[in-house]
């Protein structure tokens, strides 16, 4: 679930967008993350949390499942907004 944290996607973004100047991992990671994460909707996160809950043997339709989905969405939304601010600042 933390695939976006490595250097591979940031460098791929740098190479694909023909950015002038030397490679800046932090800037390219923020730019890639802000674009990629902006595509996700609450339904995508709900499906991911449902699969995770099923994998650990919990029922995703339970109150715990609903709560977990909301918490993960809020964390995801916070991270997305943080990456968008980083991308704008660079």
Short mmCIF file of C-alpha atoms in Angstrom, two decimals:
data_model
loop_
_atom_site.label_atom_id
_atom_site.label_comp_id
_atom_site.label_asym_id
_atom_site.label_seq_id
_atom_site.Cartn_x
_atom_site.Cartn_y
_atom_site.Cartn_z
CA UNK A 1 0.00 0.00 0.00
CA UNK A 2 3.01 2.29 0.25
CA UNK A 3 4.14 1.83 -3.35
CA UNK A 4 4.25 5.56 -3.98
CA UNK A 5 6.94 6.13 -1.37
CA UNK A 6 9.82 4.76 -3.42
CA UNK A 7 11.98 6.54 -5.96
CA UNK A 8 10.76 4.52 -8.94
CA UNK A 9 7.49 6.38 -9.54
CA UNK A 10 9.03 9.79 -8.93
CA UNK A 11 11.76 9.14 -11.48
CA UNK A 12 9.25 7.75 -13.98
CA UNK A 13 7.28 10.99 -13.60
CA UNK A 14 10.48 12.99 -14.18
CA UNK A 15 11.39 11.00 -17.30
CA UNK A 16 7.90 10.99 -18.79
CA UNK A 17 7.28 14.71 -18.35
CA UNK A 18 10.65 15.90 -19.68
CA UNK A 19 11.26 18.23 -16.76
CA UNK A 20 14.23 20.52 -17.30
CA UNK A 21 17.04 20.56 -14.80
CA UNK A 22 18.41 17.87 -12.53
CA UNK A 23 16.19 15.20 -11.02
CA UNK A 24 14.62 16.30 -7.71
CA UNK A 25 13.07 13.30 -5.99
CA UNK A 26 11.04 15.33 -3.52
CA UNK A 27 9.54 17.59 -6.18
CA UNK A 28 8.79 14.77 -8.62
CA UNK A 29 7.33 12.59 -5.90
CA UNK A 30 5.02 15.40 -4.78
CA UNK A 31 4.01 16.18 -8.37
CA UNK A 32 3.30 12.53 -9.19
CA UNK A 33 1.49 11.93 -5.90
CA UNK A 34 -0.73 14.97 -6.21
CA UNK A 35 -1.82 13.95 -9.70
CA UNK A 36 -2.28 10.26 -8.96
CA UNK A 37 -4.01 10.69 -5.60
CA UNK A 38 -6.44 13.27 -6.97
CA UNK A 39 -8.07 10.52 -9.04
CA UNK A 40 -9.19 8.44 -6.05
CA UNK A 41 -12.75 8.70 -4.73
CA UNK A 42 -14.22 7.44 -1.43
CA UNK A 43 -15.55 4.35 -3.21
CA UNK A 44 -12.05 3.29 -4.19
CA UNK A 45 -10.85 3.57 -0.62
CA UNK A 46 -13.91 1.70 0.66
CA UNK A 47 -13.17 -1.23 -1.67
CA UNK A 48 -9.55 -1.30 -0.51
CA UNK A 49 -10.51 -1.22 3.17
CA UNK A 50 -13.14 -3.93 2.58
CA UNK A 51 -10.52 -6.20 1.00
CA UNK A 52 -8.13 -5.51 3.86
CA UNK A 53 -10.75 -6.31 6.47
CA UNK A 54 -11.73 -9.53 4.70
CA UNK A 55 -8.06 -10.54 4.53
CA UNK A 56 -7.73 -10.28 8.31
CA UNK A 57 -11.01 -12.09 8.93
CA UNK A 58 -13.26 -9.15 9.82
CA UNK A 59 -16.63 -8.29 8.30
CA UNK A 60 -16.42 -5.08 6.26
CA UNK A 61 -20.18 -4.44 6.62
CA UNK A 62 -19.88 -4.18 10.42
CA UNK A 63 -19.77 -0.94 12.40
CA UNK A 64 -16.03 -1.43 12.75
CA UNK A 65 -15.76 -1.73 8.96
CA UNK A 66 -17.67 1.49 8.39
CA UNK A 67 -15.58 3.31 10.97
CA UNK A 68 -12.34 1.94 9.51
CA UNK A 69 -13.35 3.05 6.00
CA UNK A 70 -14.10 6.59 7.18
CA UNK A 71 -10.83 6.84 9.11
CA UNK A 72 -8.78 5.59 6.17
CA UNK A 73 -10.54 8.02 3.81
CA UNK A 74 -9.81 10.95 6.13
CA UNK A 75 -6.15 9.94 6.38
CA UNK A 76 -5.96 9.51 2.63
CA UNK A 77 -7.62 12.87 2.00
CA UNK A 78 -5.24 14.56 4.45
CA UNK A 79 -2.23 13.00 2.73
CA UNK A 80 -3.56 13.98 -0.70
CA UNK A 81 -4.02 17.62 0.33
CA UNK A 82 -0.54 17.65 1.89
CA UNK A 83 1.02 16.33 -1.34
CA UNK A 84 -0.89 18.89 -3.40
CA UNK A 85 0.45 21.70 -1.20
CA UNK A 86 3.99 20.31 -1.56
CA UNK A 87 3.62 20.16 -5.34
CA UNK A 88 2.38 23.75 -5.47
CA UNK A 89 5.22 24.99 -3.27
CA UNK A 90 7.91 23.48 -5.48
#
